[in-house]
Coordinates of C-alpha atoms and ligand atoms in Angstrom, one line a residue:
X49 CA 4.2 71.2 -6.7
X50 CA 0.7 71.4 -5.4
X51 CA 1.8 72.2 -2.5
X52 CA 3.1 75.7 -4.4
X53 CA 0.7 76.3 -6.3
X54 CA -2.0 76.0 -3.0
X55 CA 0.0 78.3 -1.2
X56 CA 0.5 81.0 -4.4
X57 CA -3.4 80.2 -4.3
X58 CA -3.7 81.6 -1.2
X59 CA -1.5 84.4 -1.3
X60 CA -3.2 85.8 -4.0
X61 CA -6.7 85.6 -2.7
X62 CA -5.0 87.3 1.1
X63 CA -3.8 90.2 -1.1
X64 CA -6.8 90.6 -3.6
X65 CA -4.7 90.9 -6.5
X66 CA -1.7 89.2 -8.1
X67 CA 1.5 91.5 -9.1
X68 CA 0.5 91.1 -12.4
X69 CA -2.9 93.2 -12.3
X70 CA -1.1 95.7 -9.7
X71 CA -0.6 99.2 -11.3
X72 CA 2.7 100.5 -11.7
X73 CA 2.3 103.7 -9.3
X74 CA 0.7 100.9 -6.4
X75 CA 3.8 98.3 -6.9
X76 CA 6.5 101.4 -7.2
X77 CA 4.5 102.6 -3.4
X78 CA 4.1 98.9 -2.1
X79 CA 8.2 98.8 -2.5
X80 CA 9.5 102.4 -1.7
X81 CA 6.8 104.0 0.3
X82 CA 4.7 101.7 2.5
X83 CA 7.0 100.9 4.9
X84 CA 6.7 104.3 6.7
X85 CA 3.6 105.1 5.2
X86 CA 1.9 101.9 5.0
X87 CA -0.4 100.3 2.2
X88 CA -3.2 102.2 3.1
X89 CA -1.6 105.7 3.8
X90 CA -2.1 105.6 7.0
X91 CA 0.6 104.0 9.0
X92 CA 2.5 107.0 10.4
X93 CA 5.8 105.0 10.8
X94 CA 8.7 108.1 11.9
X95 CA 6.0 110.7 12.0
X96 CA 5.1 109.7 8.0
X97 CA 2.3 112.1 7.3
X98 CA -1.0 110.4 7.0
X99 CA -1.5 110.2 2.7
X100 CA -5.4 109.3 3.1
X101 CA -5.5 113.0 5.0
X102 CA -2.7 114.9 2.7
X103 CA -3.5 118.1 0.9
X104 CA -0.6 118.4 -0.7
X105 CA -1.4 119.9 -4.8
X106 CA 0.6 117.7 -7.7
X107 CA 3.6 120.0 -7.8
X108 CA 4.3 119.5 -4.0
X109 CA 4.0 115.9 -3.6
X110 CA 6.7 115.5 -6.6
X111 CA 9.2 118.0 -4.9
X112 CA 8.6 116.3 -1.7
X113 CA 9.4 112.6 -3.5
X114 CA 12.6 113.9 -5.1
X115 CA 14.0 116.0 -2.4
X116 CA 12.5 114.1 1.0
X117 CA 11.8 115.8 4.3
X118 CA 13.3 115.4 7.2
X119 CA 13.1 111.3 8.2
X120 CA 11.4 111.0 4.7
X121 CA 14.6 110.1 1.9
X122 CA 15.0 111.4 -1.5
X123 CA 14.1 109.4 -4.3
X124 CA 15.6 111.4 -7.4
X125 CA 18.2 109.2 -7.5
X126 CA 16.6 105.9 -7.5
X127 CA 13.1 106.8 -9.3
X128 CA 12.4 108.0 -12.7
X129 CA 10.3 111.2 -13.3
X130 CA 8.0 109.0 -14.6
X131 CA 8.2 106.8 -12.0
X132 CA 7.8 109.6 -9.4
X133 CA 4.2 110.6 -11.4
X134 CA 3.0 107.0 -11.6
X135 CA 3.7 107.6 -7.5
X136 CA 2.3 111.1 -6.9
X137 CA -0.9 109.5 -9.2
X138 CA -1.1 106.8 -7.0
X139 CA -1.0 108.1 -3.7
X140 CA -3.9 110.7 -4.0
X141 CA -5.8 107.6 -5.1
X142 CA -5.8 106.8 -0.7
X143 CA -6.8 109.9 0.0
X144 CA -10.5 109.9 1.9
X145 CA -12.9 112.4 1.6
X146 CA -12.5 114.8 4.8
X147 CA -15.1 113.6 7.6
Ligands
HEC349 C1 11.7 106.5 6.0 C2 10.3 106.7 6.0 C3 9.6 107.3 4.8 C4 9.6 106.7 3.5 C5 10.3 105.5 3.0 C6 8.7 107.6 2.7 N1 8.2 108.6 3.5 FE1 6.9 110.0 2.8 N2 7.0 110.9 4.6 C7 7.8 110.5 5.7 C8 7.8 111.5 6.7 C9 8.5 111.4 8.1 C10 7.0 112.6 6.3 C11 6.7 113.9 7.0 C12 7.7 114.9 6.7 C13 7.5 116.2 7.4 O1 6.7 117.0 6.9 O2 8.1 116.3 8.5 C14 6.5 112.2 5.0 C15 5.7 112.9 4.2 C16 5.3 112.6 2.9 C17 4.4 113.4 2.1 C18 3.8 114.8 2.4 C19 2.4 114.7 2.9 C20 1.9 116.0 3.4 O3 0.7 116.2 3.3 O4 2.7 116.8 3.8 C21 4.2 112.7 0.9 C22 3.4 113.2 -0.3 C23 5.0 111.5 1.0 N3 5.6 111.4 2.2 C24 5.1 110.6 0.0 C25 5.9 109.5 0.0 C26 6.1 108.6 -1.1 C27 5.4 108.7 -2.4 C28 7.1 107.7 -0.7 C29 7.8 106.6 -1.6 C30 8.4 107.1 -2.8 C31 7.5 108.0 0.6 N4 6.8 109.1 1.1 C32 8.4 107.3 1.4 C33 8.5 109.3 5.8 C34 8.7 108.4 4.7

């Protein structure tokens, strides 16, 4: 048992947050997106455009989630619309200011 709880310890302190705290948008992202993208936007997995450098305006970024692009799937069919603006929401949240 302590042995659990050391480790859940742990984890939480690696990641900064528990699930709990985590927004809906970031957890939706964390399961669906970062795996090409990355948690911080910036992973480029299958030529995933960089998210911290996207200009994309609301409107796009929601087409782009529910149609996909090229490597990038659609997610209509697995994400609510609400779901898809907790995501869009989320995302410009990585953005950086241009250097
Ligand atoms: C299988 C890999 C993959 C997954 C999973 C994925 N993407 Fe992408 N994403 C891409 C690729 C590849 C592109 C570039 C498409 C192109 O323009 O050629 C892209 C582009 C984008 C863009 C456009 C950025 C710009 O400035 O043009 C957005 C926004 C985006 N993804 C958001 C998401 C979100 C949100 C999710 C999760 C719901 C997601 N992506 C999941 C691969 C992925």
């Amino acid at each position: 048992m302590r042995i659990i709880l050391i480790s859940l310890l742990v984890f939480q302190s690696a990641t900064g947050f528990s699930t709990r705290h985590m927004g809906e948008g970031q957890a939706l992202y964390e399961h669906h997106c970062a795996r090409c993208h990355g948690t911080d936007g910036a992973r480029g997995m299958f030529g995933a455009k960089n998210l911290q450098k996207s200009l994309l305006p609301d409107t796009a970024i929601t087409l782009q989630i529910r149609n996909g692009k090229r490597i990038m799937p659609p997610f209509k069919k697995r994400l609510t619309p609400g779901q898809i603006n907790e995501l869009s929401a989320y995302i410009k949240t990585l953005r950086k200011p241009a250097i």
